[in-house]
Amino acid sequence: MDSLVFLCARCLVSHRPTARRALLALPAELYPVLFRAAFLDGRTLALHDLVTSWPFPVLAFQRLLGRQNLEENPSKPCIQAVVSAVVTQLQHVMEESWAGVSESRCRLHLLDMTGLQSESDSPDRSPEGLSLWSGTVAVAKACLALSEPCGPKRGSKRRKGPRQASPTTPQPFGVEIRTDLFVNGTSLGVLRRALRSSGPLRLRCRDFHAEELSAAAINSLLEALEPTGVRRIDLRFNNLGLPGLCLVLPQLTGFRDLLSLRLPYSNVDTRRVADAGLQRLAALLGKLQGLKELSLGSSRLSGKLKQVLSDLQTPLESLELAYCSLLASDFTFLCQSHHAPVLRKLDLSGHFFSEELLQPLRSLLEESSASLLHLDLIECHLTDSALDLLLPTLCRCSRLRSLGIFGNPLSVVGLKNLLRRTVVLTDLSLVIYPYPTDCFAEGPPFASSGLFLEAAVDEERLATVRAELGQMLADSGRAGTIWTTSLCHHGARDYFTL
């Protein structure tokens, strides 16, 4: 239920002329609730007025609005209005600086936009939502708009007086934008210029994502980034290969706050790499002493996992090895490594857990059972019988919160058995399960990747199964647990939200 203060704020921002005149007389304590009301109601003009006179040094979207409100109301016009207001205010301050006066009420020094934009264009995202790519371009262009020297407007008269400043010594000022950045070939140029600009609006990155770029292009961006505060670097679909990775990784040694390194789809194939190359890769990874998360998804690491991870001194808490063609020896290494007892997130999707690999998997889960929160075994060819063998170990993972088993050939009986057995996992809140094999009229058709084709599912039969699973959850007192076939839930499980 909305508070009386919030209802009054909502009323005020709905009348922009009144609100604009009232801002100068309002106490600073009311600005946060006015900002929240204006943002949630889409009052872009009111937002612009609020930000240009913001009385605090920090404006942080998540702190003011909360994560849930941002996810439900990812308004691109409102976010653009805030950035535009910062640009307008800085232009005003620049003009004042050249005129030798300082009348601006705004005290803003940090605009925190971290966690604001969606990393991908999810089908559930509003058309007015701000994607990570478009948000990056917007703030980069804002930086560039203020990067040119700004003198007094033509025809304007400077004020005379003791506070007049020399044109060659403008007063120091500036705003830092802290945000997550996404760059590809179409936004490379504008972001690189923005990071190298010296204007009063400065970009600082928290999570850096680069896609489909060369090693040289990635390095040029990493060199321009301020290393302090960068917690994640995500380089996916860049086709770097081992030589490209060995060119990029040395640039990361200066990123002392780096906790997460994601390198999926980097085209690393140990079958075509000499041991010296793997030793070089291992040595470079070993220099990232604070690393807690590593993703090597879709790299072919068969029998070479020990070599790749051998120099990591700090135990990893999140390890993604999906579609890495691991062998039993790789699982044995993981079981005996210092990573296993502290793993909180583990992705082993895309492996064929035949009898040869099933026992090593059970051993690994046993070693990780006290810490594991998230487990993905998507497209692992797990049958009812294989899952039945795995369940005793799985049920000892007492802290498990989410389980991904989509794309496995499990029957309705197998799924019901899984539900009954995992009721003991009181923290388990999300299970992404496959379309049951007996929900296909003519047998389960496989796509080339191994996934069941959704179009071939008997929707009526599937609806019955969903209802039965829901009733079982309710009868077990676990009605709040989500059992779904939707992979849209899959992207929400991030290491930094554990």
Short mmCIF file of N, CA and C in Angstrom, two decimals, residues 155-284:
data_model
loop_
_atom_site.label_atom_id
_atom_site.label_comp_id
_atom_site.label_asym_id
_atom_site.label_seq_id
_atom_site.Cartn_x
_atom_site.Cartn_y
_atom_site.Cartn_z
N GLY A 155 27.86 36.24 -28.05
CA GLY A 155 26.99 37.37 -27.76
C GLY A 155 26.65 37.54 -26.31
N SER A 156 27.04 36.56 -25.45
CA SER A 156 26.72 36.68 -24.04
C SER A 156 27.72 37.59 -23.34
N LYS A 157 27.30 38.18 -22.24
CA LYS A 157 28.16 39.06 -21.46
C LYS A 157 28.53 38.37 -20.16
N ARG A 158 29.83 38.46 -19.85
CA ARG A 158 30.27 37.90 -18.59
C ARG A 158 29.93 38.83 -17.45
N ARG A 159 29.60 38.23 -16.34
CA ARG A 159 29.40 39.02 -15.14
C ARG A 159 30.74 39.44 -14.57
N LYS A 160 30.81 40.65 -14.11
CA LYS A 160 32.02 41.14 -13.50
C LYS A 160 31.91 41.01 -12.00
N GLY A 161 33.04 40.85 -11.37
CA GLY A 161 33.00 40.75 -9.91
C GLY A 161 34.16 39.92 -9.42
N PRO A 162 34.30 39.82 -8.15
CA PRO A 162 35.44 39.12 -7.57
C PRO A 162 35.44 37.63 -7.85
N ARG A 163 34.27 37.03 -8.21
CA ARG A 163 34.21 35.59 -8.42
C ARG A 163 34.50 35.22 -9.87
N GLN A 164 34.85 36.19 -10.71
CA GLN A 164 35.06 35.89 -12.11
C GLN A 164 36.30 35.01 -12.29
N ALA A 165 36.19 33.98 -13.09
CA ALA A 165 37.30 33.05 -13.31
C ALA A 165 37.91 33.26 -14.68
N SER A 166 39.17 32.93 -14.80
CA SER A 166 39.84 33.04 -16.08
C SER A 166 39.36 31.94 -17.01
N PRO A 167 39.20 32.24 -18.34
CA PRO A 167 38.76 31.21 -19.28
C PRO A 167 39.72 30.03 -19.35
N THR A 168 40.96 30.25 -18.98
CA THR A 168 41.94 29.16 -19.07
C THR A 168 41.97 28.32 -17.81
N THR A 169 41.25 28.75 -16.76
CA THR A 169 41.22 27.98 -15.51
C THR A 169 39.78 27.81 -15.04
N PRO A 170 38.99 27.03 -15.78
CA PRO A 170 37.59 26.84 -15.37
C PRO A 170 37.52 26.11 -14.04
N GLN A 171 36.40 26.32 -13.33
CA GLN A 171 36.23 25.70 -12.04
C GLN A 171 36.06 24.18 -12.20
N PRO A 172 36.66 23.40 -11.30
CA PRO A 172 36.55 21.95 -11.40
C PRO A 172 35.14 21.47 -11.07
N PHE A 173 34.64 20.53 -11.84
CA PHE A 173 33.33 19.95 -11.58
C PHE A 173 33.23 18.69 -12.44
N GLY A 174 32.18 17.92 -12.23
CA GLY A 174 31.98 16.74 -13.06
C GLY A 174 31.04 15.76 -12.39
N VAL A 175 30.51 14.86 -13.20
CA VAL A 175 29.63 13.79 -12.73
C VAL A 175 30.16 12.47 -13.26
N GLU A 176 30.19 11.48 -12.41
CA GLU A 176 30.59 10.14 -12.80
C GLU A 176 29.35 9.28 -13.02
N ILE A 177 29.28 8.62 -14.16
CA ILE A 177 28.21 7.66 -14.42
C ILE A 177 28.77 6.26 -14.22
N ARG A 178 28.24 5.57 -13.24
CA ARG A 178 28.66 4.18 -12.98
C ARG A 178 27.59 3.27 -13.57
N THR A 179 28.01 2.40 -14.48
CA THR A 179 27.03 1.62 -15.23
C THR A 179 27.63 0.30 -15.70
N ASP A 180 26.80 -0.55 -16.28
CA ASP A 180 27.24 -1.76 -16.95
C ASP A 180 27.29 -1.47 -18.45
N LEU A 181 28.31 -1.98 -19.12
CA LEU A 181 28.52 -1.65 -20.53
C LEU A 181 28.45 -2.90 -21.41
N PHE A 182 27.82 -2.76 -22.56
CA PHE A 182 27.78 -3.82 -23.56
C PHE A 182 28.22 -3.23 -24.89
N VAL A 183 29.19 -3.86 -25.53
CA VAL A 183 29.71 -3.32 -26.78
C VAL A 183 29.85 -4.43 -27.82
N ASN A 184 29.52 -4.09 -29.06
CA ASN A 184 29.78 -4.96 -30.20
C ASN A 184 30.31 -4.08 -31.34
N GLY A 185 30.36 -4.63 -32.54
CA GLY A 185 30.94 -3.88 -33.65
C GLY A 185 30.23 -2.57 -33.94
N THR A 186 28.93 -2.50 -33.73
CA THR A 186 28.18 -1.29 -34.07
C THR A 186 28.34 -0.17 -33.04
N SER A 187 28.74 -0.52 -31.82
CA SER A 187 28.89 0.51 -30.79
C SER A 187 30.34 0.70 -30.35
N LEU A 188 31.26 -0.02 -30.98
CA LEU A 188 32.66 0.04 -30.58
C LEU A 188 33.22 1.45 -30.66
N GLY A 189 32.98 2.12 -31.79
CA GLY A 189 33.58 3.43 -32.00
C GLY A 189 33.12 4.47 -31.00
N VAL A 190 31.81 4.55 -30.78
CA VAL A 190 31.28 5.59 -29.90
C VAL A 190 31.70 5.34 -28.45
N LEU A 191 31.73 4.07 -28.03
CA LEU A 191 32.13 3.80 -26.65
C LEU A 191 33.62 4.07 -26.44
N ARG A 192 34.44 3.70 -27.40
CA ARG A 192 35.88 3.92 -27.26
C ARG A 192 36.18 5.42 -27.17
N ARG A 193 35.51 6.22 -27.98
CA ARG A 193 35.72 7.68 -27.92
C ARG A 193 35.24 8.23 -26.57
N ALA A 194 34.12 7.70 -26.08
CA ALA A 194 33.58 8.18 -24.81
C ALA A 194 34.51 7.85 -23.65
N LEU A 195 35.07 6.66 -23.65
CA LEU A 195 35.97 6.26 -22.56
C LEU A 195 37.25 7.08 -22.57
N ARG A 196 37.64 7.56 -23.75
CA ARG A 196 38.88 8.34 -23.86
C ARG A 196 38.64 9.84 -23.76
N SER A 197 37.37 10.24 -23.68
CA SER A 197 37.07 11.67 -23.62
C SER A 197 37.46 12.23 -22.26
N SER A 198 37.64 13.54 -22.23
CA SER A 198 38.09 14.20 -20.99
C SER A 198 37.08 15.25 -20.52
N GLY A 199 35.83 15.07 -20.86
CA GLY A 199 34.81 16.03 -20.45
C GLY A 199 34.39 15.84 -19.00
N PRO A 200 33.42 16.62 -18.55
CA PRO A 200 32.98 16.55 -17.15
C PRO A 200 32.10 15.35 -16.83
N LEU A 201 31.65 14.60 -17.86
CA LEU A 201 30.85 13.39 -17.64
C LEU A 201 31.75 12.19 -17.90
N ARG A 202 31.98 11.40 -16.86
CA ARG A 202 32.97 10.31 -16.94
C ARG A 202 32.29 8.96 -16.75
N LEU A 203 32.65 8.01 -17.60
CA LEU A 203 32.09 6.66 -17.52
C LEU A 203 32.94 5.78 -16.62
N ARG A 204 32.29 5.09 -15.70
CA ARG A 204 32.96 4.09 -14.87
C ARG A 204 32.14 2.80 -14.98
N CYS A 205 32.81 1.70 -15.22
CA CYS A 205 32.12 0.43 -15.52
C CYS A 205 32.14 -0.50 -14.33
N ARG A 206 31.01 -1.22 -14.14
CA ARG A 206 30.94 -2.29 -13.16
C ARG A 206 31.06 -3.64 -13.85
N ASP A 207 30.16 -3.93 -14.80
CA ASP A 207 30.19 -5.18 -15.57
C ASP A 207 30.41 -4.83 -17.04
N PHE A 208 31.42 -5.44 -17.66
CA PHE A 208 31.79 -5.13 -19.05
C PHE A 208 31.51 -6.35 -19.92
N HIS A 209 30.69 -6.16 -20.96
CA HIS A 209 30.32 -7.24 -21.87
C HIS A 209 30.76 -6.85 -23.29
N ALA A 210 31.51 -7.71 -23.94
CA ALA A 210 31.92 -7.47 -25.32
C ALA A 210 31.58 -8.68 -26.16
N GLU A 211 31.04 -8.43 -27.35
CA GLU A 211 30.56 -9.52 -28.20
C GLU A 211 31.00 -9.30 -29.64
N GLU A 212 31.51 -10.37 -30.26
CA GLU A 212 31.87 -10.36 -31.68
C GLU A 212 32.87 -9.27 -32.01
N LEU A 213 33.95 -9.20 -31.21
CA LEU A 213 35.03 -8.24 -31.45
C LEU A 213 36.35 -8.99 -31.57
N SER A 214 37.32 -8.35 -32.19
CA SER A 214 38.66 -8.93 -32.28
C SER A 214 39.41 -8.70 -30.98
N ALA A 215 40.50 -9.43 -30.80
CA ALA A 215 41.32 -9.26 -29.60
C ALA A 215 41.85 -7.83 -29.52
N ALA A 216 42.25 -7.26 -30.66
CA ALA A 216 42.78 -5.89 -30.66
C ALA A 216 41.70 -4.88 -30.25
N ALA A 217 40.48 -5.07 -30.72
CA ALA A 217 39.40 -4.15 -30.36
C ALA A 217 39.07 -4.26 -28.88
N ILE A 218 39.04 -5.48 -28.36
CA ILE A 218 38.76 -5.67 -26.93
C ILE A 218 39.85 -5.00 -26.10
N ASN A 219 41.11 -5.19 -26.49
CA ASN A 219 42.21 -4.59 -25.74
C ASN A 219 42.14 -3.07 -25.74
N SER A 220 41.72 -2.50 -26.85
CA SER A 220 41.63 -1.03 -26.91
C SER A 220 40.60 -0.50 -25.92
N LEU A 221 39.54 -1.26 -25.70
CA LEU A 221 38.52 -0.86 -24.73
C LEU A 221 39.00 -1.09 -23.30
N LEU A 222 39.63 -2.24 -23.06
CA LEU A 222 40.12 -2.54 -21.72
C LEU A 222 41.17 -1.52 -21.28
N GLU A 223 42.00 -1.07 -22.20
CA GLU A 223 43.01 -0.07 -21.88
C GLU A 223 42.37 1.27 -21.51
N ALA A 224 41.19 1.55 -22.09
CA ALA A 224 40.52 2.83 -21.82
C ALA A 224 39.67 2.79 -20.56
N LEU A 225 39.33 1.58 -20.07
CA LEU A 225 38.50 1.46 -18.88
C LEU A 225 39.29 1.83 -17.62
N GLU A 226 38.60 2.44 -16.67
CA GLU A 226 39.16 2.60 -15.34
C GLU A 226 39.03 1.26 -14.63
N PRO A 227 40.15 0.59 -14.26
CA PRO A 227 40.05 -0.77 -13.70
C PRO A 227 39.31 -0.84 -12.37
N THR A 228 39.41 0.19 -11.54
CA THR A 228 38.81 0.15 -10.21
C THR A 228 37.29 -0.01 -10.31
N GLY A 229 36.77 -0.99 -9.61
CA GLY A 229 35.32 -1.19 -9.56
C GLY A 229 34.77 -2.14 -10.59
N VAL A 230 35.59 -2.59 -11.56
CA VAL A 230 35.11 -3.55 -12.55
C VAL A 230 35.10 -4.94 -11.90
N ARG A 231 33.91 -5.50 -11.76
CA ARG A 231 33.79 -6.79 -11.07
C ARG A 231 33.61 -7.95 -12.03
N ARG A 232 33.15 -7.68 -13.27
CA ARG A 232 32.92 -8.76 -14.24
C ARG A 232 33.37 -8.33 -15.62
N ILE A 233 34.01 -9.26 -16.32
CA ILE A 233 34.31 -9.08 -17.75
C ILE A 233 33.77 -10.30 -18.47
N ASP A 234 32.89 -10.05 -19.42
CA ASP A 234 32.18 -11.10 -20.15
C ASP A 234 32.52 -10.96 -21.64
N LEU A 235 33.30 -11.90 -22.16
CA LEU A 235 33.71 -11.87 -23.56
C LEU A 235 33.15 -13.11 -24.24
N ARG A 236 32.03 -12.95 -24.92
CA ARG A 236 31.37 -14.10 -25.53
C ARG A 236 31.20 -13.90 -27.02
N PHE A 237 31.17 -15.01 -27.75
CA PHE A 237 30.99 -14.99 -29.21
C PHE A 237 32.07 -14.16 -29.90
N ASN A 238 33.26 -14.13 -29.34
CA ASN A 238 34.33 -13.33 -29.94
C ASN A 238 35.30 -14.16 -30.79
N ASN A 239 35.13 -15.49 -30.76
CA ASN A 239 35.93 -16.37 -31.62
C ASN A 239 37.42 -16.09 -31.47
N LEU A 240 37.86 -15.88 -30.24
CA LEU A 240 39.25 -15.49 -30.00
C LEU A 240 40.22 -16.64 -30.19
N GLY A 241 39.78 -17.85 -29.85
CA GLY A 241 40.72 -18.96 -29.83
C GLY A 241 41.74 -18.76 -28.72
N LEU A 242 42.60 -19.73 -28.56
CA LEU A 242 43.61 -19.62 -27.51
C LEU A 242 44.58 -18.47 -27.76
N PRO A 243 45.06 -18.24 -29.00
CA PRO A 243 45.96 -17.11 -29.24
C PRO A 243 45.32 -15.77 -28.87
N GLY A 244 44.04 -15.58 -29.23
CA GLY A 244 43.36 -14.33 -28.90
C GLY A 244 43.19 -14.15 -27.41
N LEU A 245 42.82 -15.23 -26.71
CA LEU A 245 42.68 -15.14 -25.25
C LEU A 245 44.01 -14.77 -24.59
N CYS A 246 45.10 -15.31 -25.10
CA CYS A 246 46.41 -15.02 -24.51
C CYS A 246 46.86 -13.59 -24.82
N LEU A 247 46.23 -12.93 -25.77
CA LEU A 247 46.49 -11.51 -26.01
C LEU A 247 45.66 -10.63 -25.09
N VAL A 248 44.43 -11.09 -24.78
CA VAL A 248 43.51 -10.28 -23.98
C VAL A 248 43.78 -10.41 -22.48
N LEU A 249 44.02 -11.63 -22.02
CA LEU A 249 44.12 -11.87 -20.57
C LEU A 249 45.18 -11.04 -19.86
N PRO A 250 46.35 -10.75 -20.47
CA PRO A 250 47.31 -9.90 -19.77
C PRO A 250 46.77 -8.52 -19.42
N GLN A 251 45.80 -8.03 -20.18
CA GLN A 251 45.22 -6.73 -19.90
C GLN A 251 44.40 -6.74 -18.61
N LEU A 252 44.02 -7.92 -18.14
CA LEU A 252 43.13 -8.01 -16.99
C LEU A 252 43.85 -8.00 -15.65
N THR A 253 45.16 -8.12 -15.68
CA THR A 253 45.89 -8.21 -14.41
C THR A 253 45.77 -6.93 -13.57
N GLY A 254 45.48 -5.81 -14.22
CA GLY A 254 45.33 -4.56 -13.47
C GLY A 254 43.95 -4.36 -12.88
N PHE A 255 43.01 -5.27 -13.18
CA PHE A 255 41.64 -5.16 -12.68
C PHE A 255 41.56 -5.89 -11.33
N ARG A 256 41.96 -5.19 -10.28
CA ARG A 256 42.10 -5.82 -8.97
C ARG A 256 40.77 -6.22 -8.35
N ASP A 257 39.68 -5.61 -8.79
CA ASP A 257 38.36 -5.94 -8.23
C ASP A 257 37.63 -7.01 -9.02
N LEU A 258 38.28 -7.57 -10.04
CA LEU A 258 37.63 -8.54 -10.93
C LEU A 258 37.31 -9.83 -10.19
N LEU A 259 36.03 -10.18 -10.17
CA LEU A 259 35.56 -11.40 -9.52
C LEU A 259 35.05 -12.44 -10.51
N SER A 260 34.57 -11.98 -11.66
CA SER A 260 33.91 -12.87 -12.61
C SER A 260 34.52 -12.69 -14.00
N LEU A 261 34.94 -13.79 -14.60
CA LEU A 261 35.45 -13.79 -15.97
C LEU A 261 34.68 -14.83 -16.76
N ARG A 262 33.99 -14.37 -17.79
CA ARG A 262 33.16 -15.25 -18.61
C ARG A 262 33.71 -15.27 -20.03
N LEU A 263 34.05 -16.48 -20.50
CA LEU A 263 34.67 -16.64 -21.82
C LEU A 263 33.95 -17.69 -22.66
N PRO A 264 32.61 -17.71 -22.65
CA PRO A 264 31.91 -18.74 -23.44
C PRO A 264 32.04 -18.48 -24.94
N TYR A 265 32.01 -19.55 -25.71
CA TYR A 265 32.07 -19.47 -27.17
C TYR A 265 33.31 -18.72 -27.64
N SER A 266 34.43 -19.02 -27.00
CA SER A 266 35.69 -18.37 -27.40
C SER A 266 36.51 -19.22 -28.37
N ASN A 267 35.95 -20.36 -28.79
CA ASN A 267 36.59 -21.22 -29.79
C ASN A 267 37.95 -21.74 -29.30
N VAL A 268 37.96 -22.23 -28.07
CA VAL A 268 39.16 -22.87 -27.53
C VAL A 268 38.99 -24.38 -27.68
N ASP A 269 39.88 -24.99 -28.41
CA ASP A 269 39.82 -26.43 -28.67
C ASP A 269 41.17 -27.04 -28.32
N THR A 270 41.22 -27.75 -27.21
CA THR A 270 42.49 -28.30 -26.73
C THR A 270 43.04 -29.38 -27.66
N ARG A 271 42.23 -29.89 -28.57
CA ARG A 271 42.72 -30.89 -29.52
C ARG A 271 43.70 -30.27 -30.51
N ARG A 272 43.61 -28.95 -30.68
CA ARG A 272 44.46 -28.26 -31.65
C ARG A 272 45.49 -27.35 -30.97
N VAL A 273 45.70 -27.57 -29.67
CA VAL A 273 46.57 -26.69 -28.90
C VAL A 273 47.69 -27.51 -28.26
N ALA A 274 48.90 -27.01 -28.35
CA ALA A 274 50.03 -27.66 -27.71
C ALA A 274 49.98 -27.42 -26.20
N ASP A 275 50.63 -28.28 -25.44
CA ASP A 275 50.64 -28.14 -23.99
C ASP A 275 51.21 -26.79 -23.56
N ALA A 276 52.17 -26.27 -24.31
CA ALA A 276 52.75 -24.96 -23.97
C ALA A 276 51.69 -23.86 -24.01
N GLY A 277 50.77 -23.96 -24.97
CA GLY A 277 49.69 -22.97 -25.05
C GLY A 277 48.76 -23.05 -23.87
N LEU A 278 48.45 -24.28 -23.43
CA LEU A 278 47.58 -24.45 -22.26
C LEU A 278 48.27 -23.96 -20.99
N GLN A 279 49.57 -24.18 -20.90
CA GLN A 279 50.32 -23.68 -19.74
C GLN A 279 50.31 -22.16 -19.71
N ARG A 280 50.40 -21.54 -20.87
CA ARG A 280 50.33 -20.08 -20.96
C ARG A 280 48.96 -19.59 -20.49
N LEU A 281 47.89 -20.25 -20.95
CA LEU A 281 46.54 -19.88 -20.54
C LEU A 281 46.38 -20.04 -19.03
N ALA A 282 46.84 -21.16 -18.50
CA ALA A 282 46.73 -21.42 -17.05
C ALA A 282 47.48 -20.35 -16.25
N ALA A 283 48.67 -19.97 -16.70
CA ALA A 283 49.47 -18.98 -15.99
C ALA A 283 48.77 -17.63 -15.98
N LEU A 284 48.15 -17.26 -17.09
CA LEU A 284 47.44 -15.97 -17.16
C LEU A 284 46.21 -15.97 -16.25
#
